[in-house]
Amino acid sequence: MNETIVELLEGNAVHAEAFADRFDDVQDAQHPDAVTVCCSDSRVLQDQMWGNEEPGHLFTVGNIGNRVVQRAEGGEEVSGDVLYPIAHTGTEAAVVVGHTGCGAVTGTYQALTDGLSEPAGIEHCLGLLEPHIEPGVEALPDGVDGASAVNRLVEYNVDRQIEFLVGSDEVPSSVDLVGAVYDFQDVYSGGRGEIHVINVDGERRVDRLRDAHTEVADRIDRIWTY
């Protein structure tokens, strides 16, 4: 068998031993406290980034571009994997987490500016991002380099995903909606691996967010104001 698979199974044996008694309270149902929507990237460790080791605490969703949007017959809808815990398990917080140097945002940026050829499945996913990111591409400052453009658009994409949730009739107004960026490239001049809050319930102005959420004011930041 592939050596990596063998190593993964060995790691699972350690996990199973450590977690054997942590599933007692979630045998029959789940009631996660939050749904997190993160990018499917090997550098983005969904539970570990929060220090979470509690089964049933977080409902984790992963896809390229940390999207909350899917296409349905009637148009764009909130993705079912995001909506499920909100609609069926009483979850009252949703966090959309982008990350610095995002490949999906990079691909979408390239598709909108230079054209890009990808397999159909990837093209479909990037196509879901394009209409939400395109206005951000048009708003980029003149002369911005590629890496800086992508990290600005990472924030822009998170904002648009939160905006879509705020505007959806399927998401109750009681649900707290938070947009954030996971930084493992020290773009925000903090520590690598830190999460920076950039949007709460559609508000993205840093001064207002810090005034309203003083308990996490040191984790609220943006690199782009537009």
mmCIF file with all atom_site columns, N, CA, C and O in Angstrom, residues 98-135:
data_model
loop_
_atom_site.group_PDB
_atom_site.id
_atom_site.type_symbol
_atom_site.label_atom_id
_atom_site.label_alt_id
_atom_site.label_comp_id
_atom_site.label_asym_id
_atom_site.label_entity_id
_atom_site.label_seq_id
_atom_site.pdbx_PDB_ins_code
_atom_site.Cartn_x
_atom_site.Cartn_y
_atom_site.Cartn_z
_atom_site.occupancy
_atom_site.B_iso_or_equiv
_atom_site.pdbx_formal_charge
_atom_site.auth_seq_id
_atom_site.auth_comp_id
_atom_site.auth_asym_id
_atom_site.auth_atom_id
_atom_site.pdbx_PDB_model_num
ATOM 1   N N  . GLY A 1 98  ? -11.124 32.701 4.477   1.00 0.00 ? 98  GLY A N  1
ATOM 2   C CA . GLY A 1 98  ? -10.211 32.673 3.350   1.00 0.00 ? 98  GLY A CA 1
ATOM 3   C C  . GLY A 1 98  ? -8.791  32.508 3.858   1.00 0.00 ? 98  GLY A C  1
ATOM 4   O O  . GLY A 1 98  ? -8.549  32.461 5.064   1.00 0.00 ? 98  GLY A O  1
ATOM 5   N N  . HIS A 1 99  ? -7.828  32.436 2.964   1.00 0.00 ? 99  HIS A N  1
ATOM 6   C CA . HIS A 1 99  ? -6.435  32.336 3.411   1.00 0.00 ? 99  HIS A CA 1
ATOM 7   C C  . HIS A 1 99  ? -5.509  33.036 2.435   1.00 0.00 ? 99  HIS A C  1
ATOM 8   O O  . HIS A 1 99  ? -5.803  33.158 1.247   1.00 0.00 ? 99  HIS A O  1
ATOM 9   N N  . THR A 1 100 ? -4.410  33.520 2.949   1.00 0.00 ? 100 THR A N  1
ATOM 10  C CA . THR A 1 100 ? -3.439  34.228 2.125   1.00 0.00 ? 100 THR A CA 1
ATOM 11  C C  . THR A 1 100 ? -2.893  33.293 1.042   1.00 0.00 ? 100 THR A C  1
ATOM 12  O O  . THR A 1 100 ? -2.742  32.093 1.244   1.00 0.00 ? 100 THR A O  1
ATOM 13  N N  . GLY A 1 101 ? -2.627  33.884 -0.118  1.00 0.00 ? 101 GLY A N  1
ATOM 14  C CA . GLY A 1 101 ? -2.075  33.110 -1.225  1.00 0.00 ? 101 GLY A CA 1
ATOM 15  C C  . GLY A 1 101 ? -3.018  32.063 -1.779  1.00 0.00 ? 101 GLY A C  1
ATOM 16  O O  . GLY A 1 101 ? -2.570  31.023 -2.300  1.00 0.00 ? 101 GLY A O  1
ATOM 17  N N  . CYS A 1 102 ? -4.320  32.290 -1.714  1.00 0.00 ? 102 CYS A N  1
ATOM 18  C CA . CYS A 1 102 ? -5.315  31.290 -2.106  1.00 0.00 ? 102 CYS A CA 1
ATOM 19  C C  . CYS A 1 102 ? -5.213  30.929 -3.589  1.00 0.00 ? 102 CYS A C  1
ATOM 20  O O  . CYS A 1 102 ? -5.263  31.800 -4.462  1.00 0.00 ? 102 CYS A O  1
ATOM 21  N N  . GLY A 1 103 ? -5.086  29.625 -3.882  1.00 0.00 ? 103 GLY A N  1
ATOM 22  C CA . GLY A 1 103 ? -4.986  29.166 -5.267  1.00 0.00 ? 103 GLY A CA 1
ATOM 23  C C  . GLY A 1 103 ? -6.264  29.364 -6.050  1.00 0.00 ? 103 GLY A C  1
ATOM 24  O O  . GLY A 1 103 ? -6.218  29.662 -7.248  1.00 0.00 ? 103 GLY A O  1
ATOM 25  N N  . ALA A 1 104 ? -7.418  29.206 -5.389  1.00 0.00 ? 104 ALA A N  1
ATOM 26  C CA . ALA A 1 104 ? -8.697  29.378 -6.091  1.00 0.00 ? 104 ALA A CA 1
ATOM 27  C C  . ALA A 1 104 ? -8.900  30.828 -6.489  1.00 0.00 ? 104 ALA A C  1
ATOM 28  O O  . ALA A 1 104 ? -9.352  31.128 -7.606  1.00 0.00 ? 104 ALA A O  1
ATOM 29  N N  . VAL A 1 105 ? -8.554  31.748 -5.584  1.00 0.00 ? 105 VAL A N  1
ATOM 30  C CA . VAL A 1 105 ? -8.666  33.171 -5.912  1.00 0.00 ? 105 VAL A CA 1
ATOM 31  C C  . VAL A 1 105 ? -7.648  33.538 -6.990  1.00 0.00 ? 105 VAL A C  1
ATOM 32  O O  . VAL A 1 105 ? -7.954  34.295 -7.915  1.00 0.00 ? 105 VAL A O  1
ATOM 33  N N  . THR A 1 106 ? -6.447  32.968 -6.888  1.00 0.00 ? 106 THR A N  1
ATOM 34  C CA . THR A 1 106 ? -5.432  33.196 -7.921  1.00 0.00 ? 106 THR A CA 1
ATOM 35  C C  . THR A 1 106 ? -5.929  32.738 -9.284  1.00 0.00 ? 106 THR A C  1
ATOM 36  O O  . THR A 1 106 ? -5.818  33.463 -10.285 1.00 0.00 ? 106 THR A O  1
ATOM 37  N N  . GLY A 1 107 ? -6.498  31.534 -9.331  1.00 0.00 ? 107 GLY A N  1
ATOM 38  C CA . GLY A 1 107 ? -7.017  31.001 -10.593 1.00 0.00 ? 107 GLY A CA 1
ATOM 39  C C  . GLY A 1 107 ? -8.148  31.843 -11.152 1.00 0.00 ? 107 GLY A C  1
ATOM 40  O O  . GLY A 1 107 ? -8.222  32.076 -12.367 1.00 0.00 ? 107 GLY A O  1
ATOM 41  N N  . THR A 1 108 ? -9.029  32.306 -10.273 1.00 0.00 ? 108 THR A N  1
ATOM 42  C CA . THR A 1 108 ? -10.138 33.145 -10.719 1.00 0.00 ? 108 THR A CA 1
ATOM 43  C C  . THR A 1 108 ? -9.625  34.484 -11.246 1.00 0.00 ? 108 THR A C  1
ATOM 44  O O  . THR A 1 108 ? -10.097 34.983 -12.278 1.00 0.00 ? 108 THR A O  1
ATOM 45  N N  . TYR A 1 109 ? -8.678  35.056 -10.561 1.00 0.00 ? 109 TYR A N  1
ATOM 46  C CA . TYR A 1 109 ? -8.046  36.314 -10.989 1.00 0.00 ? 109 TYR A CA 1
ATOM 47  C C  . TYR A 1 109 ? -7.415  36.146 -12.366 1.00 0.00 ? 109 TYR A C  1
ATOM 48  O O  . TYR A 1 109 ? -7.604  36.975 -13.263 1.00 0.00 ? 109 TYR A O  1
ATOM 49  N N  . GLN A 1 110 ? -6.705  35.039 -12.567 1.00 0.00 ? 110 GLN A N  1
ATOM 50  C CA . GLN A 1 110 ? -6.075  34.779 -13.864 1.00 0.00 ? 110 GLN A CA 1
ATOM 51  C C  . GLN A 1 110 ? -7.121  34.558 -14.951 1.00 0.00 ? 110 GLN A C  1
ATOM 52  O O  . GLN A 1 110 ? -6.964  35.029 -16.081 1.00 0.00 ? 110 GLN A O  1
ATOM 53  N N  . ALA A 1 111 ? -8.178  33.856 -14.611 1.00 0.00 ? 111 ALA A N  1
ATOM 54  C CA . ALA A 1 111 ? -9.242  33.603 -15.594 1.00 0.00 ? 111 ALA A CA 1
ATOM 55  C C  . ALA A 1 111 ? -9.897  34.914 -16.026 1.00 0.00 ? 111 ALA A C  1
ATOM 56  O O  . ALA A 1 111 ? -10.277 35.069 -17.194 1.00 0.00 ? 111 ALA A O  1
ATOM 57  N N  . LEU A 1 112 ? -10.039 35.840 -15.094 1.00 0.00 ? 112 LEU A N  1
ATOM 58  C CA . LEU A 1 112 ? -10.700 37.112 -15.402 1.00 0.00 ? 112 LEU A CA 1
ATOM 59  C C  . LEU A 1 112 ? -9.787  38.093 -16.129 1.00 0.00 ? 112 LEU A C  1
ATOM 60  O O  . LEU A 1 112 ? -10.269 39.010 -16.796 1.00 0.00 ? 112 LEU A O  1
ATOM 61  N N  . THR A 1 113 ? -8.479  37.912 -15.987 1.00 0.00 ? 113 THR A N  1
ATOM 62  C CA . THR A 1 113 ? -7.551  38.881 -16.575 1.00 0.00 ? 113 THR A CA 1
ATOM 63  C C  . THR A 1 113 ? -6.821  38.347 -17.805 1.00 0.00 ? 113 THR A C  1
ATOM 64  O O  . THR A 1 113 ? -6.726  39.043 -18.824 1.00 0.00 ? 113 THR A O  1
ATOM 65  N N  . ASP A 1 114 ? -6.319  37.126 -17.732 1.00 0.00 ? 114 ASP A N  1
ATOM 66  C CA . ASP A 1 114 ? -5.509  36.584 -18.822 1.00 0.00 ? 114 ASP A CA 1
ATOM 67  C C  . ASP A 1 114 ? -6.142  35.380 -19.508 1.00 0.00 ? 114 ASP A C  1
ATOM 68  O O  . ASP A 1 114 ? -5.649  34.926 -20.537 1.00 0.00 ? 114 ASP A O  1
ATOM 69  N N  . GLY A 1 115 ? -7.204  34.832 -18.929 1.00 0.00 ? 115 GLY A N  1
ATOM 70  C CA . GLY A 1 115 ? -7.768  33.586 -19.432 1.00 0.00 ? 115 GLY A CA 1
ATOM 71  C C  . GLY A 1 115 ? -7.053  32.411 -18.795 1.00 0.00 ? 115 GLY A C  1
ATOM 72  O O  . GLY A 1 115 ? -5.864  32.482 -18.462 1.00 0.00 ? 115 GLY A O  1
ATOM 73  N N  . LEU A 1 116 ? -7.758  31.330 -18.610 1.00 0.00 ? 116 LEU A N  1
ATOM 74  C CA . LEU A 1 116 ? -7.198  30.171 -17.927 1.00 0.00 ? 116 LEU A CA 1
ATOM 75  C C  . LEU A 1 116 ? -7.914  28.923 -18.401 1.00 0.00 ? 116 LEU A C  1
ATOM 76  O O  . LEU A 1 116 ? -9.135  28.915 -18.536 1.00 0.00 ? 116 LEU A O  1
ATOM 77  N N  . SER A 1 117 ? -7.165  27.875 -18.659 1.00 0.00 ? 117 SER A N  1
ATOM 78  C CA . SER A 1 117 ? -7.750  26.594 -19.077 1.00 0.00 ? 117 SER A CA 1
ATOM 79  C C  . SER A 1 117 ? -7.579  25.577 -17.953 1.00 0.00 ? 117 SER A C  1
ATOM 80  O O  . SER A 1 117 ? -6.456  25.303 -17.513 1.00 0.00 ? 117 SER A O  1
ATOM 81  N N  . GLU A 1 118 ? -8.680  25.056 -17.465 1.00 0.00 ? 118 GLU A N  1
ATOM 82  C CA . GLU A 1 118 ? -8.662  24.077 -16.385 1.00 0.00 ? 118 GLU A CA 1
ATOM 83  C C  . GLU A 1 118 ? -9.615  22.924 -16.719 1.00 0.00 ? 118 GLU A C  1
ATOM 84  O O  . GLU A 1 118 ? -10.524 23.090 -17.541 1.00 0.00 ? 118 GLU A O  1
ATOM 85  N N  . PRO A 1 119 ? -9.446  21.756 -16.099 1.00 0.00 ? 119 PRO A N  1
ATOM 86  C CA . PRO A 1 119 ? -10.435 20.683 -16.245 1.00 0.00 ? 119 PRO A CA 1
ATOM 87  C C  . PRO A 1 119 ? -11.826 21.180 -15.866 1.00 0.00 ? 119 PRO A C  1
ATOM 88  O O  . PRO A 1 119 ? -11.966 22.117 -15.066 1.00 0.00 ? 119 PRO A O  1
ATOM 89  N N  . ALA A 1 120 ? -12.839 20.550 -16.405 1.00 0.00 ? 120 ALA A N  1
ATOM 90  C CA . ALA A 1 120 ? -14.215 21.044 -16.265 1.00 0.00 ? 120 ALA A CA 1
ATOM 91  C C  . ALA A 1 120 ? -14.644 21.225 -14.811 1.00 0.00 ? 120 ALA A C  1
ATOM 92  O O  . ALA A 1 120 ? -15.312 22.205 -14.470 1.00 0.00 ? 120 ALA A O  1
ATOM 93  N N  . GLY A 1 121 ? -14.259 20.295 -13.942 1.00 0.00 ? 121 GLY A N  1
ATOM 94  C CA . GLY A 1 121 ? -14.680 20.398 -12.543 1.00 0.00 ? 121 GLY A CA 1
ATOM 95  C C  . GLY A 1 121 ? -14.094 21.619 -11.856 1.00 0.00 ? 121 GLY A C  1
ATOM 96  O O  . GLY A 1 121 ? -14.778 22.309 -11.098 1.00 0.00 ? 121 GLY A O  1
ATOM 97  N N  . ILE A 1 122 ? -12.812 21.885 -12.119 1.00 0.00 ? 122 ILE A N  1
ATOM 98  C CA . ILE A 1 122 ? -12.177 23.068 -11.529 1.00 0.00 ? 122 ILE A CA 1
ATOM 99  C C  . ILE A 1 122 ? -12.756 24.332 -12.148 1.00 0.00 ? 122 ILE A C  1
ATOM 100 O O  . ILE A 1 122 ? -13.025 25.319 -11.459 1.00 0.00 ? 122 ILE A O  1
ATOM 101 N N  . GLU A 1 123 ? -12.967 24.294 -13.451 1.00 0.00 ? 123 GLU A N  1
ATOM 102 C CA . GLU A 1 123 ? -13.539 25.445 -14.142 1.00 0.00 ? 123 GLU A CA 1
ATOM 103 C C  . GLU A 1 123 ? -14.911 25.804 -13.571 1.00 0.00 ? 123 GLU A C  1
ATOM 104 O O  . GLU A 1 123 ? -15.254 26.981 -13.415 1.00 0.00 ? 123 GLU A O  1
ATOM 105 N N  . HIS A 1 124 ? -15.694 24.772 -13.241 1.00 0.00 ? 124 HIS A N  1
ATOM 106 C CA . HIS A 1 124 ? -17.015 25.009 -12.649 1.00 0.00 ? 124 HIS A CA 1
ATOM 107 C C  . HIS A 1 124 ? -16.885 25.746 -11.319 1.00 0.00 ? 124 HIS A C  1
ATOM 108 O O  . HIS A 1 124 ? -17.606 26.728 -11.059 1.00 0.00 ? 124 HIS A O  1
ATOM 109 N N  . CYS A 1 125 ? -15.948 25.302 -10.470 1.00 0.00 ? 125 CYS A N  1
ATOM 110 C CA . CYS A 1 125 ? -15.780 25.926 -9.163  1.00 0.00 ? 125 CYS A CA 1
ATOM 111 C C  . CYS A 1 125 ? -15.298 27.366 -9.289  1.00 0.00 ? 125 CYS A C  1
ATOM 112 O O  . CYS A 1 125 ? -15.784 28.260 -8.593  1.00 0.00 ? 125 CYS A O  1
ATOM 113 N N  . LEU A 1 126 ? -14.342 27.590 -10.186 1.00 0.00 ? 126 LEU A N  1
ATOM 114 C CA . LEU A 1 126 ? -13.861 28.958 -10.398 1.00 0.00 ? 126 LEU A CA 1
ATOM 115 C C  . LEU A 1 126 ? -14.968 29.828 -10.982 1.00 0.00 ? 126 LEU A C  1
ATOM 116 O O  . LEU A 1 126 ? -15.070 31.020 -10.669 1.00 0.00 ? 126 LEU A O  1
ATOM 117 N N  . GLY A 1 127 ? -15.813 29.208 -11.814 1.00 0.00 ? 127 GLY A N  1
ATOM 118 C CA . GLY A 1 127 ? -16.933 29.942 -12.395 1.00 0.00 ? 127 GLY A CA 1
ATOM 119 C C  . GLY A 1 127 ? -17.921 30.420 -11.350 1.00 0.00 ? 127 GLY A C  1
ATOM 120 O O  . GLY A 1 127 ? -18.585 31.454 -11.525 1.00 0.00 ? 127 GLY A O  1
ATOM 121 N N  . LEU A 1 128 ? -18.026 29.703 -10.230 1.00 0.00 ? 128 LEU A N  1
ATOM 122 C CA . LEU A 1 128 ? -18.895 30.141 -9.140  1.00 0.00 ? 128 LEU A CA 1
ATOM 123 C C  . LEU A 1 128 ? -18.323 31.364 -8.425  1.00 0.00 ? 128 LEU A C  1
ATOM 124 O O  . LEU A 1 128 ? -19.061 32.180 -7.871  1.00 0.00 ? 128 LEU A O  1
ATOM 125 N N  . LEU A 1 129 ? -16.991 31.475 -8.448  1.00 0.00 ? 129 LEU A N  1
ATOM 126 C CA . LEU A 1 129 ? -16.345 32.621 -7.810  1.00 0.00 ? 129 LEU A CA 1
ATOM 127 C C  . LEU A 1 129 ? -16.325 33.855 -8.701  1.00 0.00 ? 129 LEU A C  1
ATOM 128 O O  . LEU A 1 129 ? -16.377 34.988 -8.212  1.00 0.00 ? 129 LEU A O  1
ATOM 129 N N  . GLU A 1 130 ? -16.220 33.646 -10.012 1.00 0.00 ? 130 GLU A N  1
ATOM 130 C CA . GLU A 1 130 ? -15.978 34.758 -10.944 1.00 0.00 ? 130 GLU A CA 1
ATOM 131 C C  . GLU A 1 130 ? -16.935 35.934 -10.795 1.00 0.00 ? 130 GLU A C  1
ATOM 132 O O  . GLU A 1 130 ? -16.484 37.088 -10.677 1.00 0.00 ? 130 GLU A O  1
ATOM 133 N N  . PRO A 1 131 ? -18.254 35.721 -10.786 1.00 0.00 ? 131 PRO A N  1
ATOM 134 C CA . PRO A 1 131 ? -19.142 36.894 -10.701 1.00 0.00 ? 131 PRO A CA 1
ATOM 135 C C  . PRO A 1 131 ? -19.024 37.644 -9.390  1.00 0.00 ? 131 PRO A C  1
ATOM 136 O O  . PRO A 1 131 ? -19.348 38.840 -9.312  1.00 0.00 ? 131 PRO A O  1
ATOM 137 N N  . HIS A 1 132 ? -18.538 36.987 -8.353  1.00 0.00 ? 132 HIS A N  1
ATOM 138 C CA . HIS A 1 132 ? -18.411 37.631 -7.051  1.00 0.00 ? 132 HIS A CA 1
ATOM 139 C C  . HIS A 1 132 ? -17.080 38.357 -6.920  1.00 0.00 ? 132 HIS A C  1
ATOM 140 O O  . HIS A 1 132 ? -16.977 39.332 -6.168  1.00 0.00 ? 132 HIS A O  1
ATOM 141 N N  . ILE A 1 133 ? -16.064 37.887 -7.624  1.00 0.00 ? 133 ILE A N  1
ATOM 142 C CA . ILE A 1 133 ? -14.737 38.486 -7.523  1.00 0.00 ? 133 ILE A CA 1
ATOM 143 C C  . ILE A 1 133 ? -14.483 39.540 -8.594  1.00 0.00 ? 133 ILE A C  1
ATOM 144 O O  . ILE A 1 133 ? -13.696 40.473 -8.391  1.00 0.00 ? 133 ILE A O  1
ATOM 145 N N  . GLU A 1 134 ? -15.161 39.444 -9.726  1.00 0.00 ? 134 GLU A N  1
ATOM 146 C CA . GLU A 1 134 ? -14.874 40.337 -10.850 1.00 0.00 ? 134 GLU A CA 1
ATOM 147 C C  . GLU A 1 134 ? -14.919 41.823 -10.473 1.00 0.00 ? 134 GLU A C  1
ATOM 148 O O  . GLU A 1 134 ? -14.015 42.590 -10.866 1.00 0.00 ? 134 GLU A O  1
ATOM 149 N N  . PRO A 1 135 ? -15.920 42.293 -9.713  1.00 0.00 ? 135 PRO A N  1
ATOM 150 C CA . PRO A 1 135 ? -15.909 43.715 -9.335  1.00 0.00 ? 135 PRO A CA 1
ATOM 151 C C  . PRO A 1 135 ? -14.682 44.086 -8.513  1.00 0.00 ? 135 PRO A C  1
ATOM 152 O O  . PRO A 1 135 ? -14.196 45.212 -8.587  1.00 0.00 ? 135 PRO A O  1
#
